[in-house]
Coordinates of C-alpha atoms in Angstrom, one line a residue:
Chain A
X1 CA 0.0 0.0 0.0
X2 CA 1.5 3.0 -0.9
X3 CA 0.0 7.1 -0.5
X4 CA -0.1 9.8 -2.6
X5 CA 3.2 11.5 -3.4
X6 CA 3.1 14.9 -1.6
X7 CA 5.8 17.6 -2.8
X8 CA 8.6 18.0 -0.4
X9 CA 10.6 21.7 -0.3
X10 CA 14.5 21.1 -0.4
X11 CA 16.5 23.5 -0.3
X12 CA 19.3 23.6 -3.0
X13 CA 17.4 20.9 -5.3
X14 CA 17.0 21.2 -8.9
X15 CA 14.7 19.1 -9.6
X16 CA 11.4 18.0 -7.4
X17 CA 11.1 16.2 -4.7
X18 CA 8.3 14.5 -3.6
X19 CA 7.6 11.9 -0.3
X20 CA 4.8 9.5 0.2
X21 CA 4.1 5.8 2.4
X22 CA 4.6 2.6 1.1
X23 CA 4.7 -0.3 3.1
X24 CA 5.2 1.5 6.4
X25 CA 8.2 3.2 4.4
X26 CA 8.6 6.8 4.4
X27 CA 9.7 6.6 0.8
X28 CA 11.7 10.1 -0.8
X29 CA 11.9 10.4 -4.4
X30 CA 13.4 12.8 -7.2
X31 CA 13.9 12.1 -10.5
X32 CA 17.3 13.7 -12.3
X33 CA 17.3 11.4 -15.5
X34 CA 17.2 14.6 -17.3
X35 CA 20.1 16.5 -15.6
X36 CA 24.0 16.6 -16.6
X37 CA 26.7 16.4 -14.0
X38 CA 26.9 17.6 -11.4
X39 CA 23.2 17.7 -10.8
X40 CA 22.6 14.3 -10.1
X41 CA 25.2 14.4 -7.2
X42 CA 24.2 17.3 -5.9
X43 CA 19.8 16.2 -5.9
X44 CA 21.5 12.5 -4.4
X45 CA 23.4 14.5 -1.7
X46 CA 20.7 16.4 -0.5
X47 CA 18.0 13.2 -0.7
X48 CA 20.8 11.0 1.8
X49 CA 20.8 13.5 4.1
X50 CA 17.2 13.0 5.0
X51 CA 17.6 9.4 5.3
X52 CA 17.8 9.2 8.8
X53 CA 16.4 6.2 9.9
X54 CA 15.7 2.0 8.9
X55 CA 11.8 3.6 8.1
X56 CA 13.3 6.1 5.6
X57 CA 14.8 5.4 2.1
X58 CA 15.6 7.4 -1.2
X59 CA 14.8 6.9 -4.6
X60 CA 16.9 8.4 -7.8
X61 CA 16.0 7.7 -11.3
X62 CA 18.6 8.6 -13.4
X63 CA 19.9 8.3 -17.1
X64 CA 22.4 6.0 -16.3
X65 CA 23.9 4.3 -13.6
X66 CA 25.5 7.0 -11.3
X67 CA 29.0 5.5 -11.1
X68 CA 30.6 8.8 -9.4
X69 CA 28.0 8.5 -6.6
X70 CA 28.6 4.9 -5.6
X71 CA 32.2 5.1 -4.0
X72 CA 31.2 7.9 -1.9
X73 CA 27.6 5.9 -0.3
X74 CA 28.1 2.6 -1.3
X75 CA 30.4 1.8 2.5
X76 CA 27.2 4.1 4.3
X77 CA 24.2 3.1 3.1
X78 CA 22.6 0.0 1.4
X79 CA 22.1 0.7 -2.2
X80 CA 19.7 -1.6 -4.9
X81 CA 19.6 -0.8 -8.6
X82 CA 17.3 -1.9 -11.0
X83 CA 17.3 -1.0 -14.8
X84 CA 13.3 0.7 -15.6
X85 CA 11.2 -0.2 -19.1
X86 CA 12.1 3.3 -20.6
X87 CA 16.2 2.3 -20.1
X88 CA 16.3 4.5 -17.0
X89 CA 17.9 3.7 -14.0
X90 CA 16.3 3.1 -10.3
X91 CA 18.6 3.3 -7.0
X92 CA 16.9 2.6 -4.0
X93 CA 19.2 4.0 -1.4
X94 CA 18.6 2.1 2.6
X95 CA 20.0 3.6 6.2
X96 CA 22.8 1.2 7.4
X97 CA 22.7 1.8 11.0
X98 CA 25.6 2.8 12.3
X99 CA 27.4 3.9 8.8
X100 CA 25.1 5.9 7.5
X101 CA 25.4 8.7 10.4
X102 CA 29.3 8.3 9.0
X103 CA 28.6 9.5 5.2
X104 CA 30.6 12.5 4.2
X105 CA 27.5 14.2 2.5
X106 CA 29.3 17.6 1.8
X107 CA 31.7 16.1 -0.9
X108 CA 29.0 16.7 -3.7
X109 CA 32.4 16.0 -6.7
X110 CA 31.7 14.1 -9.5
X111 CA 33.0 13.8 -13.3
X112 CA 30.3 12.7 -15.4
Chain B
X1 CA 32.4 -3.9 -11.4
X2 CA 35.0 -1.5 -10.7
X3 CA 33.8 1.9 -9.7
X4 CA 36.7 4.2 -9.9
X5 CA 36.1 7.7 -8.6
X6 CA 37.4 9.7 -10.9
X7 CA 37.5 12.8 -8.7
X8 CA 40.3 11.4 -7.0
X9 CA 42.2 11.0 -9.9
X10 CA 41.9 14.6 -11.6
X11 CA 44.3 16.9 -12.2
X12 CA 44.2 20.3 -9.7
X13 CA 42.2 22.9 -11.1
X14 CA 44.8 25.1 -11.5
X15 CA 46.6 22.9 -14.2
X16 CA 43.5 23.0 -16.6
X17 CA 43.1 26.5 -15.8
X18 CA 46.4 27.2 -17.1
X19 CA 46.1 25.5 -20.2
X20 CA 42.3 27.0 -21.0
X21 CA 43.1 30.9 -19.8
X22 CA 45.9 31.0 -22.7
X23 CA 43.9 29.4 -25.3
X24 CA 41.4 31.8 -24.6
X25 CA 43.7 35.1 -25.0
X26 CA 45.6 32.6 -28.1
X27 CA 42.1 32.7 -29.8
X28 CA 41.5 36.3 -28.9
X29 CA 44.6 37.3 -30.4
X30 CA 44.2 35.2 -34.0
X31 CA 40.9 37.0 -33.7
X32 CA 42.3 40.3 -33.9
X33 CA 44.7 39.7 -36.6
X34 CA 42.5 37.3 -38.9
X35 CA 41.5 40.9 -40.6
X36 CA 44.7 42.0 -41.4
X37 CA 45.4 38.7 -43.6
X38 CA 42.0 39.7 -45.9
X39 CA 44.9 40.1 -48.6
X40 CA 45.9 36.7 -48.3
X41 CA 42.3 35.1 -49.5
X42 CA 43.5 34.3 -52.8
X43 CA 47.6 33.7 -51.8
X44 CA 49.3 30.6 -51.1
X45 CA 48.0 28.3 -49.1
X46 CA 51.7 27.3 -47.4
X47 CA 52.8 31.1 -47.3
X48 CA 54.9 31.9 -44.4
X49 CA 52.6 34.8 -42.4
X50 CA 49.7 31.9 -43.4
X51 CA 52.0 29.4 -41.6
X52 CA 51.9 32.4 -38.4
X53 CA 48.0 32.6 -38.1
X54 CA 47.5 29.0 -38.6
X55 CA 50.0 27.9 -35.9
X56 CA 49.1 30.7 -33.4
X57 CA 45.5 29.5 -33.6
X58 CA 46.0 25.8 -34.0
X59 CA 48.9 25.2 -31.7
X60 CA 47.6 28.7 -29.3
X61 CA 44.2 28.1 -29.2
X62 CA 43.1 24.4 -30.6
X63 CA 46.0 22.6 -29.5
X64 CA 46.4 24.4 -26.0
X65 CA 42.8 23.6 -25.4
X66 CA 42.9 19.8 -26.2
X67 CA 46.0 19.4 -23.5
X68 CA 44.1 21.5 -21.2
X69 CA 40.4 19.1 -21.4
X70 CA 42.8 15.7 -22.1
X71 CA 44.5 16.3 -18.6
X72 CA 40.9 16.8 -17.0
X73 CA 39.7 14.2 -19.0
X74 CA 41.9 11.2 -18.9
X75 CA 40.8 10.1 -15.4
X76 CA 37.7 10.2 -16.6
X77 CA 37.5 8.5 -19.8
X78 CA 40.3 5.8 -19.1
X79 CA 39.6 5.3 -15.5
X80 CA 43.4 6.6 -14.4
X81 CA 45.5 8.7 -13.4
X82 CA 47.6 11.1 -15.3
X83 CA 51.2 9.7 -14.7
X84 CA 52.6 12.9 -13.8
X85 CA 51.1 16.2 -13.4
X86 CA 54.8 18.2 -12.9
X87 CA 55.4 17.4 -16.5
X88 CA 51.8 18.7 -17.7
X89 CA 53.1 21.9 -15.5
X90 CA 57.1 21.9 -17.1
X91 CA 54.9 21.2 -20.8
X92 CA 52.8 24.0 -20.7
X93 CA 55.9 26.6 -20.2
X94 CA 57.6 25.4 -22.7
X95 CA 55.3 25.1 -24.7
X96 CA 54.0 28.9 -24.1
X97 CA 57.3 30.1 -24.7
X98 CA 57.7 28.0 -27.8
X99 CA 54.5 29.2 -29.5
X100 CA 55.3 32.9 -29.2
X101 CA 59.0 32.8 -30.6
X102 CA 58.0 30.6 -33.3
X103 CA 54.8 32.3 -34.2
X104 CA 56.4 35.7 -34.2
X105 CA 59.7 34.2 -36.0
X106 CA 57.0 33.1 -39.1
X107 CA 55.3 36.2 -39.1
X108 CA 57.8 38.8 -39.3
X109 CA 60.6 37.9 -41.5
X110 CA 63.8 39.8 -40.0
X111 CA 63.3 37.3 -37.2
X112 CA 62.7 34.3 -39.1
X113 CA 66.0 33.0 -37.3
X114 CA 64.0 32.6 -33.7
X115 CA 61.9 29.7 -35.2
X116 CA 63.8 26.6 -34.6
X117 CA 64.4 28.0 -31.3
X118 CA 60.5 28.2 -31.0
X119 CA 59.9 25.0 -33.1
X120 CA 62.5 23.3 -30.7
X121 CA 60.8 24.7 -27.7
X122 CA 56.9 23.3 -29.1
X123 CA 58.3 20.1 -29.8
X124 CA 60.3 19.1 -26.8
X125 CA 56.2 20.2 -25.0
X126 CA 54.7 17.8 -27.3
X127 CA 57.2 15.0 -26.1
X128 CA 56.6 15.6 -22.7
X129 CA 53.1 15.2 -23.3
X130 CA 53.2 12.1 -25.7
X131 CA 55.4 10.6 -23.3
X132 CA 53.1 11.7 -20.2
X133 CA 50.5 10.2 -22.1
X134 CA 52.2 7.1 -23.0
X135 CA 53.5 6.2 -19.2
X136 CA 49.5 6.7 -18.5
X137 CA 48.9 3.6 -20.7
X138 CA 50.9 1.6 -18.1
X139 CA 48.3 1.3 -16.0
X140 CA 45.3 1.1 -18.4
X141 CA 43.2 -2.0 -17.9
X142 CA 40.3 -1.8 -20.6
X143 CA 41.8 -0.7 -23.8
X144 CA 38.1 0.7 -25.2
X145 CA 37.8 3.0 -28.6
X146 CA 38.0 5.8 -26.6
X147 CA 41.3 4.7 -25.2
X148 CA 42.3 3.6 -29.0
X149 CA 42.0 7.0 -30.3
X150 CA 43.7 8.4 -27.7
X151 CA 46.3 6.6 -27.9
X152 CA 46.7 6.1 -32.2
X153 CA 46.3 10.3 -31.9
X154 CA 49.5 10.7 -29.8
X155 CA 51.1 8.2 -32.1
X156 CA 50.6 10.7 -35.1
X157 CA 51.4 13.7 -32.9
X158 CA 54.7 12.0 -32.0
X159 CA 55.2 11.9 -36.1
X160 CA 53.5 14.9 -37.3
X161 CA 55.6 17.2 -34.6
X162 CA 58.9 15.7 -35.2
X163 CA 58.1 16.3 -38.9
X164 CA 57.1 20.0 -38.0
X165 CA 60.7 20.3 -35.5
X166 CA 62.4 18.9 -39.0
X167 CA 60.5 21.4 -41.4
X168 CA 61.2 24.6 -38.9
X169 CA 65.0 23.5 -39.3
X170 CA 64.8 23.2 -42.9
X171 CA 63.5 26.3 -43.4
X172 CA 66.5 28.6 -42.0
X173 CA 69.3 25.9 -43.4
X174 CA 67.5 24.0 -46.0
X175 CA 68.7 20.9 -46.0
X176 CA 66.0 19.1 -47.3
X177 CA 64.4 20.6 -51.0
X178 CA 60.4 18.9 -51.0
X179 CA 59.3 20.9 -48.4
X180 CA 56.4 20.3 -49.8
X181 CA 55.7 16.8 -49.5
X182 CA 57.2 17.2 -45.7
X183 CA 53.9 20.2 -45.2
X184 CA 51.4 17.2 -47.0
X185 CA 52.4 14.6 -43.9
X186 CA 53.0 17.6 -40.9
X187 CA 49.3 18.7 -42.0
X188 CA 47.7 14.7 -42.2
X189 CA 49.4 13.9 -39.1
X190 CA 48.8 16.5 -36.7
X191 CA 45.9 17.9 -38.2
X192 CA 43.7 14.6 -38.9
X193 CA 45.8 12.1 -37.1
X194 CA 46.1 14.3 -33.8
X195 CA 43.2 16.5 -33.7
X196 CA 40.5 14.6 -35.5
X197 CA 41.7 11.7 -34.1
X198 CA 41.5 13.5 -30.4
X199 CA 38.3 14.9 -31.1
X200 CA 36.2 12.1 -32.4
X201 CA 37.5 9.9 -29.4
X202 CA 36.4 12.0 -27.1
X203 CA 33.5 13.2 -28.6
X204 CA 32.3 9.6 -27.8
X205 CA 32.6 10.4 -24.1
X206 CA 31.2 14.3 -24.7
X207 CA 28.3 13.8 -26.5
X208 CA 26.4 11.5 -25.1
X209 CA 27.3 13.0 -21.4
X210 CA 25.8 15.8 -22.3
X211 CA 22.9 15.3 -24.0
X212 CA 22.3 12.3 -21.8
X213 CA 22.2 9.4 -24.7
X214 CA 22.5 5.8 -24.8
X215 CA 21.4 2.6 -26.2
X216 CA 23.1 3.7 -29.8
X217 CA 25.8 1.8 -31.6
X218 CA 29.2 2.8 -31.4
X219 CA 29.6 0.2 -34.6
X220 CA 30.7 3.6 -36.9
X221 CA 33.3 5.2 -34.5
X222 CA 34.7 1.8 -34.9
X223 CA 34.9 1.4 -38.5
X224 CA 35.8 4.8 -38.9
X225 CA 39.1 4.1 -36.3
X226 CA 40.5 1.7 -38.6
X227 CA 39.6 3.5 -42.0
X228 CA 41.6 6.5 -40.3
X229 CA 44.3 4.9 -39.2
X230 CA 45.1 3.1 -42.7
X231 CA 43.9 6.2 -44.6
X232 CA 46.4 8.5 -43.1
X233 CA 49.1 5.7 -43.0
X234 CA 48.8 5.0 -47.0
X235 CA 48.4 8.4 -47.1
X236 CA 51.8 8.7 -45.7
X237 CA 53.8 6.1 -47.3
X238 CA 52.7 7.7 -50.9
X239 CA 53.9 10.8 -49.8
X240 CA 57.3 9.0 -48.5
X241 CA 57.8 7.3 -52.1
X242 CA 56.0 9.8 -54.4
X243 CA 52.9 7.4 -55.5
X244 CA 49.9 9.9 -56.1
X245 CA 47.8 7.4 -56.6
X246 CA 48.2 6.1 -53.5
X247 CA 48.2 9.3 -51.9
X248 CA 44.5 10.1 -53.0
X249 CA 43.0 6.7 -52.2
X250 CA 44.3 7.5 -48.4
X251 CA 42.9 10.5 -48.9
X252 CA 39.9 9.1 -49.5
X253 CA 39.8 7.0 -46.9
X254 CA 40.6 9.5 -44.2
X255 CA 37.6 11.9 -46.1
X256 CA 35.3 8.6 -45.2
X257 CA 36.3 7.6 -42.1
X258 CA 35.6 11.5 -41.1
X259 CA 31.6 10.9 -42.9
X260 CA 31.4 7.6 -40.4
X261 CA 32.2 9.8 -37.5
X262 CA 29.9 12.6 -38.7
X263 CA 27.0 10.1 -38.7
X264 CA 27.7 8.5 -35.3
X265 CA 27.5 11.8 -33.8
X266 CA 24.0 12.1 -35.6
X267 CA 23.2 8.5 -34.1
X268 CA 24.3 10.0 -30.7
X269 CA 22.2 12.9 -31.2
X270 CA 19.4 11.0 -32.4
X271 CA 19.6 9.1 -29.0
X272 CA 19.7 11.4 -26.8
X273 CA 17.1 12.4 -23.7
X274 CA 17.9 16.2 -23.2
X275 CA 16.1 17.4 -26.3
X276 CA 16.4 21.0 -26.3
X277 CA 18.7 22.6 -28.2
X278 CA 21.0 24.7 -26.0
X279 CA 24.1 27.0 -27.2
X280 CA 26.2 23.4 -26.6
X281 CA 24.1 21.7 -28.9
X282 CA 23.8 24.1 -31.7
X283 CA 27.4 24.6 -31.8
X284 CA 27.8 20.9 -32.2
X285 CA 25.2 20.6 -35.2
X286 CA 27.2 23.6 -36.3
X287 CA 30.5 22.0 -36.0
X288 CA 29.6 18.6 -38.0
X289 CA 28.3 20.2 -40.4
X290 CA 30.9 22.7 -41.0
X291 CA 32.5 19.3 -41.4
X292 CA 30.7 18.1 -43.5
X293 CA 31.4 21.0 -45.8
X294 CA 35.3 20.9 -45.6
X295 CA 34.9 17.6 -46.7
X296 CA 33.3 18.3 -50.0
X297 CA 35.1 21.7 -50.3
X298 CA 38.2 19.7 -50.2
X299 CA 37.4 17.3 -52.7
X300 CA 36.0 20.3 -55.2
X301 CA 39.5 21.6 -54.4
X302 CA 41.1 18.7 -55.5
X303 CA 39.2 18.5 -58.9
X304 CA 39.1 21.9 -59.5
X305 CA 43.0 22.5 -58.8
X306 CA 42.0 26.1 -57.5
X307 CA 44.0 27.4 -54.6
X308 CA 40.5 29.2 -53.3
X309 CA 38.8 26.0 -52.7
X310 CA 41.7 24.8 -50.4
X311 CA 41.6 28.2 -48.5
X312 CA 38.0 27.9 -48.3
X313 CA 38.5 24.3 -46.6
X314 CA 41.3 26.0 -44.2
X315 CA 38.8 28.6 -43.1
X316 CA 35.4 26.3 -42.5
X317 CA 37.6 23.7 -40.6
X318 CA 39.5 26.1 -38.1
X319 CA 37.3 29.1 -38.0
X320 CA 34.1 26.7 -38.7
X321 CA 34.7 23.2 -37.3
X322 CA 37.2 23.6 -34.7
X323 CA 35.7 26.5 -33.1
X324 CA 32.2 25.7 -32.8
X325 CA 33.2 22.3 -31.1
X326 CA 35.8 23.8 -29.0
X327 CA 33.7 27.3 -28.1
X328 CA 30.5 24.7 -27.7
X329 CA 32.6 22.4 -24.5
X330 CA 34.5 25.2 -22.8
X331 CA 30.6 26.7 -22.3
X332 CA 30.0 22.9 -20.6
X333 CA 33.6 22.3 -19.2
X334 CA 34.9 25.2 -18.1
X335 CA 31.7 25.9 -15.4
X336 CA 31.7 22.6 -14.3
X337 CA 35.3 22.8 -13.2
X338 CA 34.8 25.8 -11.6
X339 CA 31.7 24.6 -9.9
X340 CA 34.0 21.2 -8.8
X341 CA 36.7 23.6 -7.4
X342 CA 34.4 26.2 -5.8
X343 CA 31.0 24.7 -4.8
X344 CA 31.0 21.5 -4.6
X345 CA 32.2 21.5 -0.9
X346 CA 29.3 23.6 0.0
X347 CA 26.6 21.4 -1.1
X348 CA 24.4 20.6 1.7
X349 CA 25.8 24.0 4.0
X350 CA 24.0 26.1 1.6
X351 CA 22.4 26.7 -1.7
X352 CA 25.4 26.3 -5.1
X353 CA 24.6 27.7 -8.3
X354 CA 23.5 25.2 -11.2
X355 CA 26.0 24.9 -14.4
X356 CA 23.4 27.0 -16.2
X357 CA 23.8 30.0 -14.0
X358 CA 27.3 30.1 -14.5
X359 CA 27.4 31.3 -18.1
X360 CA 25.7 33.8 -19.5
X361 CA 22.9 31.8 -21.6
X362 CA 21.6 34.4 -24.2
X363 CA 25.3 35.8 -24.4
X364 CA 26.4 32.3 -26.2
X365 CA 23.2 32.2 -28.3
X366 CA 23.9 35.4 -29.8
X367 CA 27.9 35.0 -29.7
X368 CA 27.0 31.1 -31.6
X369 CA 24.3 33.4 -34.0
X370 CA 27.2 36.3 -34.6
X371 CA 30.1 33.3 -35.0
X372 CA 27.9 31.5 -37.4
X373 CA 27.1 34.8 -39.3
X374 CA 30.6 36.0 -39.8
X375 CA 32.1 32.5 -40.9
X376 CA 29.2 32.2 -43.4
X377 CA 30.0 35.5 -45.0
X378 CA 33.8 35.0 -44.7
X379 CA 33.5 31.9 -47.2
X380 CA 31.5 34.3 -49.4
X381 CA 34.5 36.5 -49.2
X382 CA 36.6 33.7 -50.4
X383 CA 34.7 32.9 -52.9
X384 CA 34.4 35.9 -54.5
X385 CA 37.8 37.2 -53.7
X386 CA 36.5 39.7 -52.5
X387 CA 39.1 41.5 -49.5
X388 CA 36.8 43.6 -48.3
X389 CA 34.2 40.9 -47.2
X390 CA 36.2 38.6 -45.9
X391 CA 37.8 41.7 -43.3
X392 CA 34.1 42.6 -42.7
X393 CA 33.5 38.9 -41.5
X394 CA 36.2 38.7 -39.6
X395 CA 35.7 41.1 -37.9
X396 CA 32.1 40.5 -36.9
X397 CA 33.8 36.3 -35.8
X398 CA 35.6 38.9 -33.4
X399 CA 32.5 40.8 -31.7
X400 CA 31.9 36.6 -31.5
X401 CA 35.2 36.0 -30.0
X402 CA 35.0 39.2 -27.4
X403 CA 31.6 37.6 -26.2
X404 CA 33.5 34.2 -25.6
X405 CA 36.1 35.8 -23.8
X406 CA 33.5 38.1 -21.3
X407 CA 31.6 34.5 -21.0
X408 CA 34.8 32.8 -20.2
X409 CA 35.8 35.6 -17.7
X410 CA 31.8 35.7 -16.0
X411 CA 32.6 31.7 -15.1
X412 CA 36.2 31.7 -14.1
X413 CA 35.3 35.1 -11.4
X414 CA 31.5 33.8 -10.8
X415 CA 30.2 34.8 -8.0
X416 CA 26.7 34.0 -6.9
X417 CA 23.8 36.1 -6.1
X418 CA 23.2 37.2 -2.5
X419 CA 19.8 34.7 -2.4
X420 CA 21.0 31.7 -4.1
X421 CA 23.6 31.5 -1.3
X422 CA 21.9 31.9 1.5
X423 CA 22.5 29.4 4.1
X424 CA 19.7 26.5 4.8

């Protein structure tokens, strides 16, 4: 079971955000499939901070698989891709307790 | 799968800086004096003050540019790093020095004796930097196309600039009487087999990253890798043992191996998600087609045997080709490095500026509009032999040239406004 997607303000996004329920998840989402570097780090950077808890997790379409993002979150939080119909990319970023408190979220670098 | 962050592996920004603030005043001054050779439009192709402006913009501002984006962008694109960043530093003073003394040596002829000096200066840079680049391939574990390019391109520029050090020698003690046949392989193999060769390998890494494509092909860069490489080597042994036969069937090849490249950017294009077209992309459509139109100018040349056609080709594939896909990534690059080196670290603390914001949008439509307007009526000029039009249109391509440079100075100083950086 899953809620409607309410709009969620973040400051310093480019794109949308948007939060809803599903499955007794608090579930965040944005969608950067149409943004060039660094954009898609920057939108990821700010959705991980907000991931707090085990009840919380992000999800990032992108264009592609986000390979500059994966060696900064990859030891902090639990990540699951999953390629979508339209060629897209789906990360579905977890809490890992204990690590995830750890990630250095201020480091938004990336090349492409 | 091995995820490499390439952040760790790139150069300081103050490397790539150096290399892209003095092609930008390199390309400001060929600006300024491309009116003053309005005379030349029907002259010899190979002339000596020709020889000047060519090498101050190709070596200045094409070839300065290219070190500048390979340094930043051979982490990226091979997954390593550079093996020594002191000798990109030690390469790009030399190389500096070496353009200036040899440029001014060509172009004014009571100092003609200064050009080996300069010529010796350029190529002990480019050795550096083929052998920097060389060392790199050490440690390279997947040799892709990208990485083939690369590396067949610094194979040629090894040739083509000991062939140039050779011709700058010749021509204070002459030594050596076919200095034309030597100008036939310094052109194919610096001008096709380094910068062709540079650009459509990494235009397979550009393109697509920024206008987010994939799911195409890459079965055309392919061919056209091999049809290069063997177009430009028969090319070169005909020249070696006089056999003009031979010399026009690489020719030939090379011309089609260019048209396979031109349509895999058009398959690129065709795939791609972001589908407006920004200042980036019309300056790319611009350049492959400006391409596109060397190509057939050249041949026309060739049939024709007139000396205008071959200027013609000069003109569209430095002041045409080279410039709109240069001009078109330094908008793209050159924010994003600053954005790396400035604002990245604040992400999170407060709000950064986009890419967007950190070049002046309708500046580089107009500057792409004025560009495209001058370069169009400069080939009428041409043409028509006709001074006076060509020295109008160029000096509209520099009104074009003095909006790069403001654009180039707005990102490298940017400074946010007061509200996009207020803290969270």
């Amino acid at each position: 079971m899953s809620s409607f997607k309410k709009a969620l303000h973040v400051e310093g996004a480019s794109v949308p955000f948007f939060e809803y329920e599903q499955d007794g998840m608090r579930v965040i989402e944005f969608d950067s499939s149409t943004c060039v570097p660094p954009e898609p780090m920057v939108n990821a950077m700010l959705g991980l901070a907000m991931i707090k808890d085990e009840c919380t997790k992000l999800i990032m379409i992108n264009h592609k698989s986000p390979m500059g993002l994966y060696p900064k979150i990859d030891k902090n939080f639990e990540v699951q891709e999953s390629k979508l119909e339209n060629g897209k990319v789906k990360l579905e970023i977890f809490y890992k307790k204990g690590l995830s408190e750890l990630a250095d979220l201020n480091d938004a670098s990336c090349m492409g | 799968m091995a995820r490499n962050l390439a952040t760790q592996m790139a150069p300081p920004f103050v490397l790539v800086a150096h290399y892209f603030i003095a092609a930008a005043i390199f390309y400001a001054v060929s600006a300024f004096l491309l009116p003053f050779y309005a005379n030349e439009i029907d002259g010899y192709f190979l002339s000596s003050s020709m020889a000047s402006l060519i090498h101050l913009y190709l070596l200045g501002f094409v070839m300065m540019t290219i070190f500048g984006a390979m340094y930043q962008l051979i982490p990226v694109v091979l997954e390593i790093p550079v093996f020594s960043k002191d000798f990109a530093y030690v390469q790009f003073y030399l190389f500096l020095g070496g353009i200036i003394l040899f440029c001014f040596g060509l172009g004014v002829d009571k100092y003609m004796a200064v050009v080996p000096y300069g010529a010796m200066m350029i190529y002990l840079s480019m050795l550096i930097f083929v052998a920097n680049i060389f060392l790199t391939y050490k440690n390279l574990e997947r040799f892709d196309i990208v990485a083939k390019y690369i590396f067949a391109s610094n194979v040629f520029l090894f040739i083509g600039s000991s062939v140039g050090f050779f011709m700058a020698l010749n021509l204070l003690y002459g030594f050596y009487p076919d200095l034309m046949s030597l100008a036939k392989i310094h052109i194919a193999t610096t001008i096709f087999g380094y910068v062709i060769m540079s650009i459509m390998g990494v235009a397979m890494v550009l393109l697509p990253m920024f206008s987010l494509s994939h799911g195409y092909s890459q079965q055309k860069i392919k061919w056209a890798f091999y049809a290069i490489i063997t177009g430009l080597s028969v090319l070169l042994v005909a020249e070696l043992f006089h056999v003009s036969e031979l010399f026009y069937t690489g020719v030939a090849l090379s011309a089609f191996a260019m048209l396979l490249a031109i349509l895999q950017m058009f398959d690129i294009f065709r795939a791609r998600i972001r589908r407006q077209n920004d200042f980036w992309a019309k300056n790319m459509i611009a350049s492959f087609f400006t391409l596109l139109t060397c190509i057939v100018v050249f041949f026309v040349g060739i049939f024709s045997s007139e000396q205008k056609y071959f200027i013609l080709f000069g003109f569209l594939f430095f002041f045409g080709f080279l410039l709109f896909f240069i001009v078109g990534h330094i908008y793209k690059i050159l924010p994003f490095l600053v954005w790396y080196q400035r604002f990245s670290p604040l992400v999170g603390k407060m709000k950064v500026p986009m890419l967007n914001q950190m070049i002046k949008e309708k500046q580089a439509d107009v500057q792409f509009f004025i560009t495209f307007v001058g370069m169009a009526l400069g080939c009428v000029g041409i043409i028509f032999t006709s001074y006076l039009t060509f020295a109008i249109a160029s000096v509209i391509m520099g009104i074009g040239t003095l909006l790069v440079i403001d654009n180039i100075y707005f990102t490298l100083t940017f400074k946010p406004k007061k509200e996009a950086t207020n803290a969270q």
